[in-house]
Amino acid sequence: MVNDNVINLKNLNIDELAGVVNLYPWFGAARKELCLRMSRLGGWDDNEYAVNALYLASRKCISDIVRAGKSESYSDTDLHELLAAYTSGKEVVHEEHEEPKNRRVRALGGDFFSQDEYDSVRREEDNVFSSFAAKARSEEKREKSESNVLENFCTETLAQIFVEQGYYEQAKFIYSKLILRYPEKSAYFASLIDKLAQNADY
């Protein structure tokens, strides 16, 4: 079965190829072809190749493209001039290749992307987990503050109000807190807890 909807990437111009890459970011063959063409034109720096290599299963092909674009000529084109200069005794001046001064050095285990690169791909829906974490922290603080209010507001009068309203468990909780807060009255509060236990059985 032959599919008529097949696009030959080699027939596309650079703008169309960039459009395909933007439309289908995970299309590795299109990214490889785009890197190959940009290498021929010399329009990209190493950072652009690194970003595109992230989307490919094998980064070796991008590495080969980058290295092929930077290969030095070791041909014998200047051999005749070199021999003539040597035999005549003239000093040969060699052109020295300077290393680029803005060369980036990356440490292993470091962060390979700048904050600008992260910001360029960040979307609003990427903050889902941080919003869950923030919500959980706020709920935890609210629960702590509610429990602190109840623990700090433990009085015998409040316990009696709970008993009158029939909330025996809350009254027992308050009496147990009062036992810890006022150890000299622990026998009195323990007797009130026993009395509540007897009333709750009926």
PDB file of N, CA and C in Angstrom, residues 75-172:
ATOM      1  N   SER A  75      44.859  19.082   3.656  1.00  0.00           N
ATOM      2  CA  SER A  75      45.273  18.761   2.283  1.00  0.00           C
ATOM      3  C   SER A  75      46.664  19.345   2.004  1.00  0.00           C
ATOM      4  N   ASP A  76      47.227  18.949   0.880  1.00  0.00           N
ATOM      5  CA  ASP A  76      48.574  19.378   0.493  1.00  0.00           C
ATOM      6  C   ASP A  76      48.543  20.602  -0.417  1.00  0.00           C
ATOM      7  N   THR A  77      47.586  21.475  -0.265  1.00  0.00           N
ATOM      8  CA  THR A  77      47.468  22.624  -1.163  1.00  0.00           C
ATOM      9  C   THR A  77      48.637  23.591  -1.017  1.00  0.00           C
ATOM     10  N   ASP A  78      49.167  23.760   0.174  1.00  0.00           N
ATOM     11  CA  ASP A  78      50.261  24.706   0.388  1.00  0.00           C
ATOM     12  C   ASP A  78      51.630  24.024   0.393  1.00  0.00           C
ATOM     13  N   LEU A  79      51.699  22.779  -0.047  1.00  0.00           N
ATOM     14  CA  LEU A  79      52.946  22.029   0.029  1.00  0.00           C
ATOM     15  C   LEU A  79      54.027  22.636  -0.874  1.00  0.00           C
ATOM     16  N   HIS A  80      53.656  23.054  -2.064  1.00  0.00           N
ATOM     17  CA  HIS A  80      54.656  23.623  -2.986  1.00  0.00           C
ATOM     18  C   HIS A  80      55.233  24.925  -2.430  1.00  0.00           C
ATOM     19  N   GLU A  81      54.391  25.758  -1.872  1.00  0.00           N
ATOM     20  CA  GLU A  81      54.871  27.018  -1.283  1.00  0.00           C
ATOM     21  C   GLU A  81      55.767  26.740  -0.087  1.00  0.00           C
ATOM     22  N   LEU A  82      55.399  25.756   0.704  1.00  0.00           N
ATOM     23  CA  LEU A  82      56.180  25.402   1.884  1.00  0.00           C
ATOM     24  C   LEU A  82      57.561  24.884   1.489  1.00  0.00           C
ATOM     25  N   LEU A  83      57.624  24.014   0.478  1.00  0.00           N
ATOM     26  CA  LEU A  83      58.915  23.482   0.020  1.00  0.00           C
ATOM     27  C   LEU A  83      59.779  24.579  -0.604  1.00  0.00           C
ATOM     28  N   ALA A  84      59.163  25.456  -1.375  1.00  0.00           N
ATOM     29  CA  ALA A  84      59.914  26.553  -2.006  1.00  0.00           C
ATOM     30  C   ALA A  84      60.483  27.484  -0.944  1.00  0.00           C
ATOM     31  N   ALA A  85      59.716  27.759   0.084  1.00  0.00           N
ATOM     32  CA  ALA A  85      60.188  28.629   1.153  1.00  0.00           C
ATOM     33  C   ALA A  85      61.299  27.953   1.942  1.00  0.00           C
ATOM     34  N   TYR A  86      61.225  26.651   2.102  1.00  0.00           N
ATOM     35  CA  TYR A  86      62.242  25.923   2.858  1.00  0.00           C
ATOM     36  C   TYR A  86      63.565  25.878   2.095  1.00  0.00           C
ATOM     37  N   THR A  87      63.473  25.641   0.822  1.00  0.00           N
ATOM     38  CA  THR A  87      64.707  25.558   0.028  1.00  0.00           C
ATOM     39  C   THR A  87      65.356  26.913  -0.169  1.00  0.00           C
ATOM     40  N   SER A  88      64.555  27.983  -0.177  1.00  0.00           N
ATOM     41  CA  SER A  88      65.140  29.317  -0.352  1.00  0.00           C
ATOM     42  C   SER A  88      65.659  29.879   0.965  1.00  0.00           C
ATOM     43  N   GLY A  89      65.315  29.262   2.082  1.00  0.00           N
ATOM     44  CA  GLY A  89      65.802  29.719   3.375  1.00  0.00           C
ATOM     45  C   GLY A  89      64.955  30.799   4.010  1.00  0.00           C
ATOM     46  N   LYS A  90      63.833  31.128   3.405  1.00  0.00           N
ATOM     47  CA  LYS A  90      62.949  32.130   4.004  1.00  0.00           C
ATOM     48  C   LYS A  90      62.176  31.506   5.155  1.00  0.00           C
ATOM     49  N   GLU A  91      61.859  32.362   6.085  1.00  0.00           N
ATOM     50  CA  GLU A  91      61.092  31.898   7.239  1.00  0.00           C
ATOM     51  C   GLU A  91      59.623  31.767   6.843  1.00  0.00           C
ATOM     52  N   VAL A  92      59.030  30.675   7.234  1.00  0.00           N
ATOM     53  CA  VAL A  92      57.625  30.409   6.901  1.00  0.00           C
ATOM     54  C   VAL A  92      56.757  30.923   8.039  1.00  0.00           C
ATOM     55  N   VAL A  93      55.778  31.701   7.679  1.00  0.00           N
ATOM     56  CA  VAL A  93      54.842  32.231   8.672  1.00  0.00           C
ATOM     57  C   VAL A  93      53.597  31.355   8.662  1.00  0.00           C
ATOM     58  N   HIS A  94      53.321  30.789   9.811  1.00  0.00           N
ATOM     59  CA  HIS A  94      52.132  29.940   9.931  1.00  0.00           C
ATOM     60  C   HIS A  94      50.978  30.761  10.482  1.00  0.00           C
ATOM     61  N   GLU A  95      49.806  30.505   9.929  1.00  0.00           N
ATOM     62  CA  GLU A  95      48.606  31.151  10.476  1.00  0.00           C
ATOM     63  C   GLU A  95      48.142  30.334  11.673  1.00  0.00           C
ATOM     64  N   GLU A  96      48.006  31.009  12.766  1.00  0.00           N
ATOM     65  CA  GLU A  96      47.537  30.320  13.960  1.00  0.00           C
ATOM     66  C   GLU A  96      46.042  30.524  14.093  1.00  0.00           C
ATOM     67  N   HIS A  97      45.392  29.436  14.411  1.00  0.00           N
ATOM     68  CA  HIS A  97      43.944  29.504  14.593  1.00  0.00           C
ATOM     69  C   HIS A  97      43.662  29.841  16.046  1.00  0.00           C
ATOM     70  N   GLU A  98      42.941  30.901  16.238  1.00  0.00           N
ATOM     71  CA  GLU A  98      42.588  31.290  17.602  1.00  0.00           C
ATOM     72  C   GLU A  98      41.361  30.514  18.051  1.00  0.00           C
ATOM     73  N   GLU A  99      41.382  30.125  19.307  1.00  0.00           N
ATOM     74  CA  GLU A  99      40.201  29.504  19.898  1.00  0.00           C
ATOM     75  C   GLU A  99      39.160  30.586  20.135  1.00  0.00           C
ATOM     76  N   PRO A 100      37.927  30.296  19.916  1.00  0.00           N
ATOM     77  CA  PRO A 100      36.911  31.317  20.188  1.00  0.00           C
ATOM     78  C   PRO A 100      36.907  31.683  21.669  1.00  0.00           C
ATOM     79  N   LYS A 101      36.836  32.977  21.950  1.00  0.00           N
ATOM     80  CA  LYS A 101      36.934  33.436  23.335  1.00  0.00           C
ATOM     81  C   LYS A 101      35.648  33.224  24.110  1.00  0.00           C
ATOM     82  N   ASN A 102      34.550  33.077  23.400  1.00  0.00           N
ATOM     83  CA  ASN A 102      33.280  32.892  24.098  1.00  0.00           C
ATOM     84  C   ASN A 102      32.893  31.417  24.157  1.00  0.00           C
ATOM     85  N   ARG A 103      33.871  30.563  24.201  1.00  0.00           N
ATOM     86  CA  ARG A 103      33.623  29.131  24.258  1.00  0.00           C
ATOM     87  C   ARG A 103      33.025  28.778  25.613  1.00  0.00           C
ATOM     88  N   ARG A 104      31.963  28.002  25.582  1.00  0.00           N
ATOM     89  CA  ARG A 104      31.300  27.615  26.822  1.00  0.00           C
ATOM     90  C   ARG A 104      31.833  26.272  27.296  1.00  0.00           C
ATOM     91  N   VAL A 105      32.184  26.202  28.552  1.00  0.00           N
ATOM     92  CA  VAL A 105      32.653  24.969  29.153  1.00  0.00           C
ATOM     93  C   VAL A 105      31.562  24.485  30.089  1.00  0.00           C
ATOM     94  N   ARG A 106      31.217  23.219  29.959  1.00  0.00           N
ATOM     95  CA  ARG A 106      30.150  22.665  30.784  1.00  0.00           C
ATOM     96  C   ARG A 106      30.724  21.589  31.695  1.00  0.00           C
ATOM     97  N   ALA A 107      30.332  21.648  32.941  1.00  0.00           N
ATOM     98  CA  ALA A 107      30.785  20.655  33.906  1.00  0.00           C
ATOM     99  C   ALA A 107      29.822  19.476  33.888  1.00  0.00           C
ATOM    100  N   LEU A 108      30.383  18.278  34.016  1.00  0.00           N
ATOM    101  CA  LEU A 108      29.529  17.102  34.055  1.00  0.00           C
ATOM    102  C   LEU A 108      28.663  17.141  35.298  1.00  0.00           C
ATOM    103  N   GLY A 109      27.431  16.740  35.135  1.00  0.00           N
ATOM    104  CA  GLY A 109      26.498  16.745  36.254  1.00  0.00           C
ATOM    105  C   GLY A 109      25.866  18.094  36.481  1.00  0.00           C
ATOM    106  N   GLY A 110      26.243  19.083  35.694  1.00  0.00           N
ATOM    107  CA  GLY A 110      25.685  20.419  35.852  1.00  0.00           C
ATOM    108  C   GLY A 110      24.386  20.570  35.088  1.00  0.00           C
ATOM    109  N   ASP A 111      23.859  21.755  35.125  1.00  0.00           N
ATOM    110  CA  ASP A 111      22.634  22.069  34.423  1.00  0.00           C
ATOM    111  C   ASP A 111      22.998  22.484  33.001  1.00  0.00           C
ATOM    112  N   PHE A 112      22.508  21.761  32.022  1.00  0.00           N
ATOM    113  CA  PHE A 112      22.881  22.000  30.641  1.00  0.00           C
ATOM    114  C   PHE A 112      22.026  23.063  29.972  1.00  0.00           C
ATOM    115  N   PHE A 113      21.043  23.606  30.665  1.00  0.00           N
ATOM    116  CA  PHE A 113      20.155  24.598  30.076  1.00  0.00           C
ATOM    117  C   PHE A 113      20.172  25.852  30.919  1.00  0.00           C
ATOM    118  N   SER A 114      20.117  26.965  30.255  1.00  0.00           N
ATOM    119  CA  SER A 114      20.071  28.234  30.975  1.00  0.00           C
ATOM    120  C   SER A 114      18.638  28.511  31.406  1.00  0.00           C
ATOM    121  N   GLN A 115      18.470  29.458  32.296  1.00  0.00           N
ATOM    122  CA  GLN A 115      17.138  29.818  32.766  1.00  0.00           C
ATOM    123  C   GLN A 115      16.291  30.365  31.623  1.00  0.00           C
ATOM    124  N   ASP A 116      16.920  31.048  30.672  1.00  0.00           N
ATOM    125  CA  ASP A 116      16.178  31.561  29.511  1.00  0.00           C
ATOM    126  C   ASP A 116      15.599  30.424  28.679  1.00  0.00           C
ATOM    127  N   GLU A 117      16.363  29.346  28.532  1.00  0.00           N
ATOM    128  CA  GLU A 117      15.857  28.201  27.771  1.00  0.00           C
ATOM    129  C   GLU A 117      14.695  27.535  28.490  1.00  0.00           C
ATOM    130  N   TYR A 118      14.784  27.429  29.819  1.00  0.00           N
ATOM    131  CA  TYR A 118      13.662  26.877  30.573  1.00  0.00           C
ATOM    132  C   TYR A 118      12.431  27.766  30.442  1.00  0.00           C
ATOM    133  N   ASP A 119      12.633  29.071  30.540  1.00  0.00           N
ATOM    134  CA  ASP A 119      11.505  29.999  30.442  1.00  0.00           C
ATOM    135  C   ASP A 119      10.862  29.964  29.066  1.00  0.00           C
ATOM    136  N   SER A 120      11.653  29.698  28.033  1.00  0.00           N
ATOM    137  CA  SER A 120      11.092  29.692  26.677  1.00  0.00           C
ATOM    138  C   SER A 120      10.187  28.488  26.437  1.00  0.00           C
ATOM    139  N   VAL A 121      10.389  27.389  27.155  1.00  0.00           N
ATOM    140  CA  VAL A 121       9.541  26.210  26.947  1.00  0.00           C
ATOM    141  C   VAL A 121       8.535  25.998  28.069  1.00  0.00           C
ATOM    142  N   ARG A 122       8.597  26.797  29.114  1.00  0.00           N
ATOM    143  CA  ARG A 122       7.681  26.632  30.243  1.00  0.00           C
ATOM    144  C   ARG A 122       6.284  27.079  29.841  1.00  0.00           C
ATOM    145  N   ARG A 123       5.293  26.303  30.262  1.00  0.00           N
ATOM    146  CA  ARG A 123       3.897  26.641  29.995  1.00  0.00           C
ATOM    147  C   ARG A 123       3.161  26.735  31.324  1.00  0.00           C
ATOM    148  N   GLU A 124       1.978  27.309  31.289  1.00  0.00           N
ATOM    149  CA  GLU A 124       1.197  27.515  32.511  1.00  0.00           C
ATOM    150  C   GLU A 124       0.804  26.183  33.146  1.00  0.00           C
ATOM    151  N   GLU A 125       0.474  25.179  32.321  1.00  0.00           N
ATOM    152  CA  GLU A 125       0.039  23.898  32.874  1.00  0.00           C
ATOM    153  C   GLU A 125       1.191  23.081  33.454  1.00  0.00           C
ATOM    154  N   ASP A 126       2.436  23.544  33.299  1.00  0.00           N
ATOM    155  CA  ASP A 126       3.572  22.852  33.903  1.00  0.00           C
ATOM    156  C   ASP A 126       3.628  23.047  35.416  1.00  0.00           C
ATOM    157  N   ASN A 127       2.897  24.006  35.944  1.00  0.00           N
ATOM    158  CA  ASN A 127       2.941  24.307  37.373  1.00  0.00           C
ATOM    159  C   ASN A 127       1.923  23.505  38.173  1.00  0.00           C
ATOM    160  N   VAL A 128       1.460  22.380  37.633  1.00  0.00           N
ATOM    161  CA  VAL A 128       0.430  21.592  38.303  1.00  0.00           C
ATOM    162  C   VAL A 128       0.938  21.072  39.639  1.00  0.00           C
ATOM    163  N   PHE A 129       2.129  20.497  39.648  1.00  0.00           N
ATOM    164  CA  PHE A 129       2.625  19.883  40.870  1.00  0.00           C
ATOM    165  C   PHE A 129       2.976  20.922  41.930  1.00  0.00           C
ATOM    166  N   SER A 130       3.506  22.048  41.516  1.00  0.00           N
ATOM    167  CA  SER A 130       3.831  23.074  42.500  1.00  0.00           C
ATOM    168  C   SER A 130       2.565  23.657  43.114  1.00  0.00           C
ATOM    169  N   SER A 131       1.469  23.731  42.332  1.00  0.00           N
ATOM    170  CA  SER A 131       0.217  24.237  42.913  1.00  0.00           C
ATOM    171  C   SER A 131      -0.352  23.227  43.901  1.00  0.00           C
ATOM    172  N   PHE A 132      -0.204  21.911  43.607  1.00  0.00           N
ATOM    173  CA  PHE A 132      -0.646  20.908  44.567  1.00  0.00           C
ATOM    174  C   PHE A 132       0.159  21.004  45.858  1.00  0.00           C
ATOM    175  N   ALA A 133       1.455  21.189  45.725  1.00  0.00           N
ATOM    176  CA  ALA A 133       2.311  21.289  46.906  1.00  0.00           C
ATOM    177  C   ALA A 133       1.969  22.527  47.723  1.00  0.00           C
ATOM    178  N   ALA A 134       1.715  23.641  47.050  1.00  0.00           N
ATOM    179  CA  ALA A 134       1.359  24.868  47.769  1.00  0.00           C
ATOM    180  C   ALA A 134       0.030  24.700  48.483  1.00  0.00           C
ATOM    181  N   LYS A 135      -0.923  24.031  47.836  1.00  0.00           N
ATOM    182  CA  LYS A 135      -2.229  23.809  48.460  1.00  0.00           C
ATOM    183  C   LYS A 135      -2.094  22.899  49.680  1.00  0.00           C
ATOM    184  N   ALA A 136      -1.270  21.854  49.556  1.00  0.00           N
ATOM    185  CA  ALA A 136      -1.071  20.941  50.681  1.00  0.00           C
ATOM    186  C   ALA A 136      -0.422  21.662  51.857  1.00  0.00           C
ATOM    187  N   ARG A 137       0.548  22.535  51.573  1.00  0.00           N
ATOM    188  CA  ARG A 137       1.191  23.285  52.651  1.00  0.00           C
ATOM    189  C   ARG A 137       0.213  24.228  53.339  1.00  0.00           C
ATOM    190  N   SER A 138      -0.642  24.881  52.562  1.00  0.00           N
ATOM    191  CA  SER A 138      -1.600  25.813  53.170  1.00  0.00           C
ATOM    192  C   SER A 138      -2.629  25.061  54.002  1.00  0.00           C
ATOM    193  N   GLU A 139      -3.070  23.872  53.525  1.00  0.00           N
ATOM    194  CA  GLU A 139      -4.012  23.079  54.318  1.00  0.00           C
ATOM    195  C   GLU A 139      -3.360  22.588  55.600  1.00  0.00           C
ATOM    196  N   GLU A 140      -2.096  22.208  55.515  1.00  0.00           N
ATOM    197  CA  GLU A 140      -1.378  21.744  56.701  1.00  0.00           C
ATOM    198  C   GLU A 140      -1.257  22.859  57.733  1.00  0.00           C
ATOM    199  N   LYS A 141      -0.948  24.068  57.274  1.00  0.00           N
ATOM    200  CA  LYS A 141      -0.849  25.201  58.195  1.00  0.00           C
ATOM    201  C   LYS A 141      -2.196  25.506  58.831  1.00  0.00           C
ATOM    202  N   ARG A 142      -3.269  25.416  58.025  1.00  0.00           N
ATOM    203  CA  ARG A 142      -4.594  25.702  58.555  1.00  0.00           C
ATOM    204  C   ARG A 142      -4.990  24.665  59.608  1.00  0.00           C
ATOM    205  N   GLU A 143      -4.689  23.370  59.342  1.00  0.00           N
ATOM    206  CA  GLU A 143      -4.999  22.330  60.315  1.00  0.00           C
ATOM    207  C   GLU A 143      -4.209  22.537  61.599  1.00  0.00           C
ATOM    208  N   LYS A 144      -2.933  22.923  61.458  1.00  0.00           N
ATOM    209  CA  LYS A 144      -2.126  23.172  62.652  1.00  0.00           C
ATOM    210  C   LYS A 144      -2.678  24.340  63.449  1.00  0.00           C
ATOM    211  N   SER A 145      -3.088  25.388  62.745  1.00  0.00           N
ATOM    212  CA  SER A 145      -3.603  26.553  63.460  1.00  0.00           C
ATOM    213  C   SER A 145      -4.918  26.228  64.152  1.00  0.00           C
ATOM    214  N   GLU A 146      -5.791  25.405  63.511  1.00  0.00           N
ATOM    215  CA  GLU A 146      -7.044  25.020  64.153  1.00  0.00           C
ATOM    216  C   GLU A 146      -6.782  24.160  65.382  1.00  0.00           C
ATOM    217  N   SER A 147      -5.841  23.214  65.275  1.00  0.00           N
ATOM    218  CA  SER A 147      -5.544  22.373  66.428  1.00  0.00           C
ATOM    219  C   SER A 147      -4.878  23.185  67.533  1.00  0.00           C
ATOM    220  N   ASN A 148      -4.057  24.187  67.181  1.00  0.00           N
ATOM    221  CA  ASN A 148      -3.437  25.038  68.194  1.00  0.00           C
ATOM    222  C   ASN A 148      -4.480  25.854  68.936  1.00  0.00           C
ATOM    223  N   VAL A 149      -5.496  26.329  68.232  1.00  0.00           N
ATOM    224  CA  VAL A 149      -6.554  27.099  68.890  1.00  0.00           C
ATOM    225  C   VAL A 149      -7.275  26.224  69.891  1.00  0.00           C
ATOM    226  N   LEU A 150      -7.615  24.985  69.505  1.00  0.00           N
ATOM    227  CA  LEU A 150      -8.321  24.093  70.419  1.00  0.00           C
ATOM    228  C   LEU A 150      -7.443  23.719  71.608  1.00  0.00           C
ATOM    229  N   GLU A 151      -6.151  23.462  71.352  1.00  0.00           N
ATOM    230  CA  GLU A 151      -5.260  23.106  72.451  1.00  0.00           C
ATOM    231  C   GLU A 151      -5.038  24.285  73.394  1.00  0.00           C
ATOM    232  N   ASN A 152      -4.945  25.481  72.875  1.00  0.00           N
ATOM    233  CA  ASN A 152      -4.707  26.652  73.712  1.00  0.00           C
ATOM    234  C   ASN A 152      -5.970  27.126  74.413  1.00  0.00           C
ATOM    235  N   PHE A 153      -7.111  26.682  73.959  1.00  0.00           N
ATOM    236  CA  PHE A 153      -8.376  27.148  74.518  1.00  0.00           C
ATOM    237  C   PHE A 153      -9.043  26.035  75.320  1.00  0.00           C
ATOM    238  N   CYS A 154      -8.272  25.306  76.078  1.00  0.00           N
ATOM    239  CA  CYS A 154      -8.795  24.219  76.903  1.00  0.00           C
ATOM    240  C   CYS A 154      -9.053  24.748  78.311  1.00  0.00           C
ATOM    241  N   THR A 155     -10.333  24.887  78.647  1.00  0.00           N
ATOM    242  CA  THR A 155     -10.705  25.328  80.003  1.00  0.00           C
ATOM    243  C   THR A 155     -11.746  24.372  80.556  1.00  0.00           C
ATOM    244  N   GLU A 156     -11.886  24.418  81.867  1.00  0.00           N
ATOM    245  CA  GLU A 156     -12.883  23.562  82.516  1.00  0.00           C
ATOM    246  C   GLU A 156     -14.291  23.985  82.116  1.00  0.00           C
ATOM    247  N   THR A 157     -14.499  25.286  81.906  1.00  0.00           N
ATOM    248  CA  THR A 157     -15.814  25.794  81.499  1.00  0.00           C
ATOM    249  C   THR A 157     -16.189  25.257  80.118  1.00  0.00           C
ATOM    250  N   LEU A 158     -15.242  25.238  79.198  1.00  0.00           N
ATOM    251  CA  LEU A 158     -15.514  24.711  77.861  1.00  0.00           C
ATOM    252  C   LEU A 158     -15.859  23.226  77.941  1.00  0.00           C
ATOM    253  N   ALA A 159     -15.153  22.482  78.786  1.00  0.00           N
ATOM    254  CA  ALA A 159     -15.449  21.061  78.952  1.00  0.00           C
ATOM    255  C   ALA A 159     -16.857  20.869  79.502  1.00  0.00           C
ATOM    256  N   GLN A 160     -17.273  21.722  80.454  1.00  0.00           N
ATOM    257  CA  GLN A 160     -18.631  21.624  81.008  1.00  0.00           C
ATOM    258  C   GLN A 160     -19.683  21.936  79.939  1.00  0.00           C
ATOM    259  N   ILE A 161     -19.392  22.898  79.067  1.00  0.00           N
ATOM    260  CA  ILE A 161     -20.324  23.223  77.972  1.00  0.00           C
ATOM    261  C   ILE A 161     -20.462  22.020  77.039  1.00  0.00           C
ATOM    262  N   PHE A 162     -19.343  21.363  76.725  1.00  0.00           N
ATOM    263  CA  PHE A 162     -19.412  20.171  75.877  1.00  0.00           C
ATOM    264  C   PHE A 162     -20.235  19.070  76.547  1.00  0.00           C
ATOM    265  N   VAL A 163     -20.095  18.908  77.863  1.00  0.00           N
ATOM    266  CA  VAL A 163     -20.866  17.888  78.584  1.00  0.00           C
ATOM    267  C   VAL A 163     -22.353  18.207  78.503  1.00  0.00           C
ATOM    268  N   GLU A 164     -22.727  19.479  78.711  1.00  0.00           N
ATOM    269  CA  GLU A 164     -24.135  19.879  78.660  1.00  0.00           C
ATOM    270  C   GLU A 164     -24.734  19.659  77.271  1.00  0.00           C
ATOM    271  N   GLN A 165     -23.916  19.806  76.240  1.00  0.00           N
ATOM    272  CA  GLN A 165     -24.407  19.622  74.874  1.00  0.00           C
ATOM    273  C   GLN A 165     -24.327  18.161  74.415  1.00  0.00           C
ATOM    274  N   GLY A 166     -23.742  17.289  75.224  1.00  0.00           N
ATOM    275  CA  GLY A 166     -23.675  15.870  74.888  1.00  0.00           C
ATOM    276  C   GLY A 166     -22.433  15.464  74.110  1.00  0.00           C
ATOM    277  N   TYR A 167     -21.468  16.331  73.996  1.00  0.00           N
ATOM    278  CA  TYR A 167     -20.211  16.015  73.306  1.00  0.00           C
ATOM    279  C   TYR A 167     -19.197  15.517  74.331  1.00  0.00           C
ATOM    280  N   TYR A 168     -19.367  14.232  74.719  1.00  0.00           N
ATOM    281  CA  TYR A 168     -18.542  13.683  75.788  1.00  0.00           C
ATOM    282  C   TYR A 168     -17.089  13.458  75.352  1.00  0.00           C
ATOM    283  N   GLU A 169     -16.881  13.080  74.101  1.00  0.00           N
ATOM    284  CA  GLU A 169     -15.507  12.830  73.637  1.00  0.00           C
ATOM    285  C   GLU A 169     -14.677  14.113  73.649  1.00  0.00           C
ATOM    286  N   GLN A 170     -15.279  15.227  73.209  1.00  0.00           N
ATOM    287  CA  GLN A 170     -14.559  16.495  73.230  1.00  0.00           C
ATOM    288  C   GLN A 170     -14.272  16.927  74.665  1.00  0.00           C
ATOM    289  N   ALA A 171     -15.220  16.671  75.555  1.00  0.00           N
ATOM    290  CA  ALA A 171     -15.015  17.023  76.963  1.00  0.00           C
ATOM    291  C   ALA A 171     -13.876  16.194  77.560  1.00  0.00           C
ATOM    292  N   LYS A 172     -13.833  14.884  77.224  1.00  0.00           N
ATOM    293  CA  LYS A 172     -12.740  14.036  77.709  1.00  0.00           C
ATOM    294  C   LYS A 172     -11.393  14.540  77.181  1.00  0.00           C
TER     295      LYS A 172
END
